[in-house]
PDB file of C-alpha atoms in Angstrom:
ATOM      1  CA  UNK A 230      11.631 -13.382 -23.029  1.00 45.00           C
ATOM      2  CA  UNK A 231      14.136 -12.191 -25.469  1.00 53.00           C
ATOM      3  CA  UNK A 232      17.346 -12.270 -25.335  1.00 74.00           C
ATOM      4  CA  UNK A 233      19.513  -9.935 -27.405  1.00 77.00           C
ATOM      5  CA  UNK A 234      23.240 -12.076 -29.032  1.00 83.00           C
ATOM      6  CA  UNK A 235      26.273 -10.857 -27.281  1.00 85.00           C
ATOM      7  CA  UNK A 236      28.343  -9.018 -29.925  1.00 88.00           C
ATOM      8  CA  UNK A 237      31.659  -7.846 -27.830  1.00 92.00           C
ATOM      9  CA  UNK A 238      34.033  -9.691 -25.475  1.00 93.00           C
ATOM     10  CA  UNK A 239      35.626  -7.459 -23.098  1.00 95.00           C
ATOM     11  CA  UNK A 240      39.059  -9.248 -22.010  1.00 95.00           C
ATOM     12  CA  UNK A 241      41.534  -8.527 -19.360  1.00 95.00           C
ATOM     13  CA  UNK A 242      44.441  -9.804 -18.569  1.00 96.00           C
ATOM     14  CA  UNK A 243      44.515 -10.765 -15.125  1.00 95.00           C
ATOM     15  CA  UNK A 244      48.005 -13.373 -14.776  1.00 94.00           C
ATOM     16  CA  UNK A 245      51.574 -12.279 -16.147  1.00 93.00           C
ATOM     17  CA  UNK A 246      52.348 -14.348 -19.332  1.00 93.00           C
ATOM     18  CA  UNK A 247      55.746 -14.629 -18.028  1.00 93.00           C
ATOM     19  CA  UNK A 248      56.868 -18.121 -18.028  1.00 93.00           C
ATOM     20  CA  UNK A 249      54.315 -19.439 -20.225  1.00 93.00           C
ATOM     21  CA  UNK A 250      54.148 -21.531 -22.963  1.00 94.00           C
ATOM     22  CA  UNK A 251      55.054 -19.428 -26.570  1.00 95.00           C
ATOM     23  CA  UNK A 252      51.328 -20.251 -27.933  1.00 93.00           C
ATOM     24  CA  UNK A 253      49.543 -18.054 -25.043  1.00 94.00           C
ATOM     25  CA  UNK A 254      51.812 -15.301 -25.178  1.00 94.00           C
ATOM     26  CA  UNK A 255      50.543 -15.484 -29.261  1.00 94.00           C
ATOM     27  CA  UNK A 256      47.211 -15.235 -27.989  1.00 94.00           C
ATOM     28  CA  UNK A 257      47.827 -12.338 -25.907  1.00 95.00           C
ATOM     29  CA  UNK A 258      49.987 -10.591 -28.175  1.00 94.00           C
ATOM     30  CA  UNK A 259      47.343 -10.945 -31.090  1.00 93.00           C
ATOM     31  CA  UNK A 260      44.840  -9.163 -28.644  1.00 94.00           C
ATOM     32  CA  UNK A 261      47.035  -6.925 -27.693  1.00 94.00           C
ATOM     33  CA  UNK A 262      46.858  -7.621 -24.037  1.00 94.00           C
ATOM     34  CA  UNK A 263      50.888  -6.798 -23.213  1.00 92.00           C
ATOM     35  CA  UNK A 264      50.246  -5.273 -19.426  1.00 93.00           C
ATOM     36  CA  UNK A 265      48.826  -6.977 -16.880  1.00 94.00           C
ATOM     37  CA  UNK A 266      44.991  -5.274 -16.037  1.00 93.00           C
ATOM     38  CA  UNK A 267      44.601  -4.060 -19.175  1.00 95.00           C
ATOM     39  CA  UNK A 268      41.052  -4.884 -20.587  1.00 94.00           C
ATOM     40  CA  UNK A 269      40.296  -4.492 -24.926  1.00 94.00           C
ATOM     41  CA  UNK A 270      37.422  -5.373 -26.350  1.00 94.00           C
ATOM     42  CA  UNK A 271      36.900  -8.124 -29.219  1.00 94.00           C
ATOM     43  CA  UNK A 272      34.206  -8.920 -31.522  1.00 93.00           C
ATOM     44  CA  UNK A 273      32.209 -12.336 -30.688  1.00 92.00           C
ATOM     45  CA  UNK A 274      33.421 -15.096 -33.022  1.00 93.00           C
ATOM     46  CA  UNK A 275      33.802 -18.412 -32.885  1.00 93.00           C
ATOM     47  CA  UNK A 276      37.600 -17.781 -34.024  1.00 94.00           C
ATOM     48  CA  UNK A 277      38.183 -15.470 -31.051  1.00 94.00           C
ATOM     49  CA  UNK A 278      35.779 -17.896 -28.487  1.00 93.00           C
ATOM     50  CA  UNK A 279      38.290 -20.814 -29.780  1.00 94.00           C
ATOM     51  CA  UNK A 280      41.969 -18.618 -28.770  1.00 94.00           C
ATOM     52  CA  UNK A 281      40.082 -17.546 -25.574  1.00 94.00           C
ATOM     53  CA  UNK A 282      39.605 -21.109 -24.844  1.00 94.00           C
ATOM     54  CA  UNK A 283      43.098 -21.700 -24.819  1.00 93.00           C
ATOM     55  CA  UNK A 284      44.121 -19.005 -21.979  1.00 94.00           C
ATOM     56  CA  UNK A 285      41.105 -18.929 -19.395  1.00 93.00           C
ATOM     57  CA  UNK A 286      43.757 -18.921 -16.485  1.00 94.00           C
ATOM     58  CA  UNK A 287      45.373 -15.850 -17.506  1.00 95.00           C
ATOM     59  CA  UNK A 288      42.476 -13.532 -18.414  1.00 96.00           C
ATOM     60  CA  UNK A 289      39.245 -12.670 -16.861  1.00 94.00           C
ATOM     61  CA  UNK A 290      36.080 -12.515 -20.252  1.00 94.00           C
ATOM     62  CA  UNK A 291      32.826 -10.547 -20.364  1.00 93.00           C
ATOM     63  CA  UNK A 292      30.464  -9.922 -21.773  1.00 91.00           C
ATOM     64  CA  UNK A 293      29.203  -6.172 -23.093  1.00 87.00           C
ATOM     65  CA  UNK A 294      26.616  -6.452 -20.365  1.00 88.00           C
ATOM     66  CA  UNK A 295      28.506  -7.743 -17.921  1.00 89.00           C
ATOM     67  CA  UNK A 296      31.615  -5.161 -18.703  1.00 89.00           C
ATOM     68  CA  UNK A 297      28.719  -2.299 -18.385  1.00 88.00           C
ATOM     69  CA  UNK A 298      27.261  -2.828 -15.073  1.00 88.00           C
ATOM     70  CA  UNK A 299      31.209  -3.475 -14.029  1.00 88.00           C
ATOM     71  CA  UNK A 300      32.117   0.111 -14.677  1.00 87.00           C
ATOM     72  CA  UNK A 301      28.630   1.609 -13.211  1.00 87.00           C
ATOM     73  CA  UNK A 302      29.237  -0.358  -9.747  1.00 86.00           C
ATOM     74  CA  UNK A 303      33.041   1.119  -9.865  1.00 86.00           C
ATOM     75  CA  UNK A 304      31.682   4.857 -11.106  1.00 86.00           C
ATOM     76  CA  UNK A 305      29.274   4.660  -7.632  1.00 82.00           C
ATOM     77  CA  UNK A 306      31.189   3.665  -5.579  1.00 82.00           C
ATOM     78  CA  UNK A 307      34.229   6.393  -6.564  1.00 83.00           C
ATOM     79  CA  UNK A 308      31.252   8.308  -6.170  1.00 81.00           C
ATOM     80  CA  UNK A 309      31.716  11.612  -3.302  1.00 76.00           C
ATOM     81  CA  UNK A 310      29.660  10.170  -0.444  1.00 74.00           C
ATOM     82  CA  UNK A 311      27.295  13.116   1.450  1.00 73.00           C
ATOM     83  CA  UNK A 312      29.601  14.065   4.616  1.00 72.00           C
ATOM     84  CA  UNK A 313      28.529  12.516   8.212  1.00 72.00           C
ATOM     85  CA  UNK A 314      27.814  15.394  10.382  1.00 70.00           C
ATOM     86  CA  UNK A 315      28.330  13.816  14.547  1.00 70.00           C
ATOM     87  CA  UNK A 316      26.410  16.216  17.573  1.00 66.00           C
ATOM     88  CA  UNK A 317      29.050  16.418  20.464  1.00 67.00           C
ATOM     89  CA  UNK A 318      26.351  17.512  22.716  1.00 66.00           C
ATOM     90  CA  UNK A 319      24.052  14.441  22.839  1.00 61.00           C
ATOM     91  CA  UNK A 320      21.678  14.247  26.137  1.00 62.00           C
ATOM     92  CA  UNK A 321      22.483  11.477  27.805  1.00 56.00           C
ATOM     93  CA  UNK A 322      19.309   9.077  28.840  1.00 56.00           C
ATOM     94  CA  UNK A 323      20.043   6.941  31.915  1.00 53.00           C
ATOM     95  CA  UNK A 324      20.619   3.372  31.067  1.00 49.00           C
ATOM     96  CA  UNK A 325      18.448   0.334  32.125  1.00 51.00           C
ATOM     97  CA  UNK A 326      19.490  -2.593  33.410  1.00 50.00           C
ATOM     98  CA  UNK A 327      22.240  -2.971  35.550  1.00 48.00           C
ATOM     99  CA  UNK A 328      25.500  -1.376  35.028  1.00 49.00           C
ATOM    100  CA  UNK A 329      28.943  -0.577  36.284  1.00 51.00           C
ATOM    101  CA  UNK A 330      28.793   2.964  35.797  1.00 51.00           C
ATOM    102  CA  UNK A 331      25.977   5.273  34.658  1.00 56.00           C
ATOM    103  CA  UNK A 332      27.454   7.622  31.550  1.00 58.00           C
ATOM    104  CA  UNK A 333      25.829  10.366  32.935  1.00 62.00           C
ATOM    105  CA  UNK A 334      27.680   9.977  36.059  1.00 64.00           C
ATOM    106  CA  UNK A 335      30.176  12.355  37.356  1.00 69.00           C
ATOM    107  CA  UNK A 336      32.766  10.083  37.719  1.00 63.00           C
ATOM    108  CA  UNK A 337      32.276   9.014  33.830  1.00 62.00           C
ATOM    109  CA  UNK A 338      32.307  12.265  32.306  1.00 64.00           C
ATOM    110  CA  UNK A 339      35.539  12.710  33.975  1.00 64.00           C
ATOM    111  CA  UNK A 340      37.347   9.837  32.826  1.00 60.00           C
ATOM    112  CA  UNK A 341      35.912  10.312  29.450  1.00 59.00           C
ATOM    113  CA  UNK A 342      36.973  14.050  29.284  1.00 57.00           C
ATOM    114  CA  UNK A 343      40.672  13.329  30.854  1.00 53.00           C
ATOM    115  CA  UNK A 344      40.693  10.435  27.870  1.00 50.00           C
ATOM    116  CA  UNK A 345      39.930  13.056  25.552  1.00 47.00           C
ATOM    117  CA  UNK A 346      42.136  15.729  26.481  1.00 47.00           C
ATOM    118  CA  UNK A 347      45.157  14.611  28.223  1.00 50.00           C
ATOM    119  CA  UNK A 348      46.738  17.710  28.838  1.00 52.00           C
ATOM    120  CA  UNK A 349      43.749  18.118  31.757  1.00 51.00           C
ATOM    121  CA  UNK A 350      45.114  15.820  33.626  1.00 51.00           C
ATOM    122  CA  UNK A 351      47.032  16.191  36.926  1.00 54.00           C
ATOM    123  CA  UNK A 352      50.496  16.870  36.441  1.00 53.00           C
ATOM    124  CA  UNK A 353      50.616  15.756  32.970  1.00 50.00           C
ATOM    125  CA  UNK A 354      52.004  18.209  31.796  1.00 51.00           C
ATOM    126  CA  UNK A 355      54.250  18.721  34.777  1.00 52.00           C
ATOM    127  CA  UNK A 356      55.279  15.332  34.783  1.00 54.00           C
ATOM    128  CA  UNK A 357      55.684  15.483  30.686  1.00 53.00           C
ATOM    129  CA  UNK A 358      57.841  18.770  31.015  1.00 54.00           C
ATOM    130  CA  UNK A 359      60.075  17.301  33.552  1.00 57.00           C
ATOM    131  CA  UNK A 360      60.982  13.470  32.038  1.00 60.00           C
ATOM    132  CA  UNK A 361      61.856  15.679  28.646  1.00 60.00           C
ATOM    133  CA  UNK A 362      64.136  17.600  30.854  1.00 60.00           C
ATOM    134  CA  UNK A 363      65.959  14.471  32.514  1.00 64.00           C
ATOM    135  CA  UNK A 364      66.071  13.072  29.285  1.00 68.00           C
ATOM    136  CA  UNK A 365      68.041  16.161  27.675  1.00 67.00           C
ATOM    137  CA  UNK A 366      70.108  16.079  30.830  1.00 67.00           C
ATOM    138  CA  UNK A 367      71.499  12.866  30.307  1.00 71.00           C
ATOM    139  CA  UNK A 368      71.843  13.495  26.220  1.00 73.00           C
ATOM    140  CA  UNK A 369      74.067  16.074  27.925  1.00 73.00           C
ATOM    141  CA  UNK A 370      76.039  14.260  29.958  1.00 71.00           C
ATOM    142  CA  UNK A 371      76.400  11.071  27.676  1.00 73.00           C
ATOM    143  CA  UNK A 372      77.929  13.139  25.050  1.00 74.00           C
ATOM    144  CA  UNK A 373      80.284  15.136  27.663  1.00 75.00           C
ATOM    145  CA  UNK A 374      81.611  11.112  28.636  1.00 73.00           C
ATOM    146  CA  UNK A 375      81.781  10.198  24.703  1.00 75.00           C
ATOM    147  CA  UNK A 376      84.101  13.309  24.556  1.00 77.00           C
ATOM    148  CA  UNK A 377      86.365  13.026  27.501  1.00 75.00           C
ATOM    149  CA  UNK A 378      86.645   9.310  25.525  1.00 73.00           C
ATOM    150  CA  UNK A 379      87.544  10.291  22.428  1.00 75.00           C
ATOM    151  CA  UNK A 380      90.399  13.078  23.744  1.00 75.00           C
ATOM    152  CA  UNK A 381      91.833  10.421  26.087  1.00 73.00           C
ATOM    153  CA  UNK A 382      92.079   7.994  23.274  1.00 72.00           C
ATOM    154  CA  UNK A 383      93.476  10.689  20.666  1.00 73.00           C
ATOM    155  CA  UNK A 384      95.705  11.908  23.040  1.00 75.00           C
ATOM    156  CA  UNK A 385      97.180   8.642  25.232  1.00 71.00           C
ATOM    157  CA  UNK A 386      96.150   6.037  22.540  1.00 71.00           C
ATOM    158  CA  UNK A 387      94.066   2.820  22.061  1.00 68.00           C
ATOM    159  CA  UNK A 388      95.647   0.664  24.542  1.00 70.00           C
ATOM    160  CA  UNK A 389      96.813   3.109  26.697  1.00 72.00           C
ATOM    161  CA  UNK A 390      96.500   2.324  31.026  1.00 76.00           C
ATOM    162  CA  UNK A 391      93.792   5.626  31.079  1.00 76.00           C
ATOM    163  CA  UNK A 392      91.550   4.227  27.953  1.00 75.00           C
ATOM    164  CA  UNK A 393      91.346   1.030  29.137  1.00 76.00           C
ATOM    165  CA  UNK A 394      90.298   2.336  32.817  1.00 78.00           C
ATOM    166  CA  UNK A 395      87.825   4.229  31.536  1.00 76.00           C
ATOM    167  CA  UNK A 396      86.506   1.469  28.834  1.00 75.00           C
ATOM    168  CA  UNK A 397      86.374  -1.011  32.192  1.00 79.00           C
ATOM    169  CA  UNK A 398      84.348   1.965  33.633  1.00 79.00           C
ATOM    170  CA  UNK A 399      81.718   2.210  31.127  1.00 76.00           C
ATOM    171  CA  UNK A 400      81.254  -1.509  31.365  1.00 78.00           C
ATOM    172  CA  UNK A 401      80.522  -1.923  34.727  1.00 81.00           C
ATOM    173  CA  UNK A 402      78.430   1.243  34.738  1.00 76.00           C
ATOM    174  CA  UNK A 403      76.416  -0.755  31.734  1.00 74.00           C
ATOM    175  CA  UNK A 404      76.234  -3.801  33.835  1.00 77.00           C
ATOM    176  CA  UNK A 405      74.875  -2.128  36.699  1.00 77.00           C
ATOM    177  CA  UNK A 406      72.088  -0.355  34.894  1.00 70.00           C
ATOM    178  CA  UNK A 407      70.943  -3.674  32.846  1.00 67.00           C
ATOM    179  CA  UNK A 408      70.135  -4.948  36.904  1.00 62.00           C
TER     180      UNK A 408
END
């Protein structure tokens, strides 16, 4: 078996150099590694085997091989996978053993189709329509209060006997609602 001599290093830089000792950041700089994740690749010497020794926690080596199959895996899988195509309209076979409810039961189909579409449900939309209209109402009415607030207190003034009864006012009414 033969095996052919590795003549490239691809090297990436994988950990910031920041706070590091001035001798890796050297090492880095005279690859040219400055950002972290970038990858260059360097000719297979002992010279450059002996300054890679000296930063193995910051960078990630391989090989020409290695760096090859890398990018093919990465190329697939970025790859446009063919679309899954799902039939709605499945016949449903009974199921054996025992069971709660059969899914081709009446009862089933209905639940499933009222979880699907909720809008087919009984008063939903009724019931939908009519807490967004309470919920406008009192938007209404909160602000109307918030006014009549702010004219007493421009008018009469902060501490004045009408702010302060209706301050005590919307207190208690704030109590009462918290119970």
């Amino acid at each position: 078996m033969s095996t052919e001599p590795v003549r490239s290093l691809f090297v990436t830089l994988r950990r910031s150099p920041i706070g590091k000792p001035w001798f890796h950041r050297m090492v880095l700089y005279d690859f040219g590694l400055d950002t972290k994740n970038k990858t260059v690749e360097v000719a297979n010497t002992a010279l450059v085997r002996k300054a890679l020794a000296k930063i193995p926690h910051l960078v990630t080596i391989e090989t020409d091989k290695m760096h090859y199959l890398k990018s093919l895996k990465t190329f697939y899988e970025k790859l446009l996978r063919p679309p899954v195509q799902i039939a709605h309209n499945i016949e449903l076979t009974p199921v054996v053993g025992p069971s709660v409810h059969r899914l081709d039961s009446k009862f089933v189909q209905q639940r499933l189709q009222q979880h699907s579409y909720p809008s087919k449900m009984e008063g939903f939309l009724t019931n939908y329509k009519r807490r967004e209209l309470a919920d406008a109402v009192q938007s209404i009415q909160n602000q109307a209060v918030r006014e009549q607030q702010k004219q007493i207190i421009a008018d009469k003034g902060l501490y004045s006997e009408e702010a302060m009864k209706v301050h005590m006012e919307r207190l208690r009414i704030a109590a009462v609602s918290k119970h």
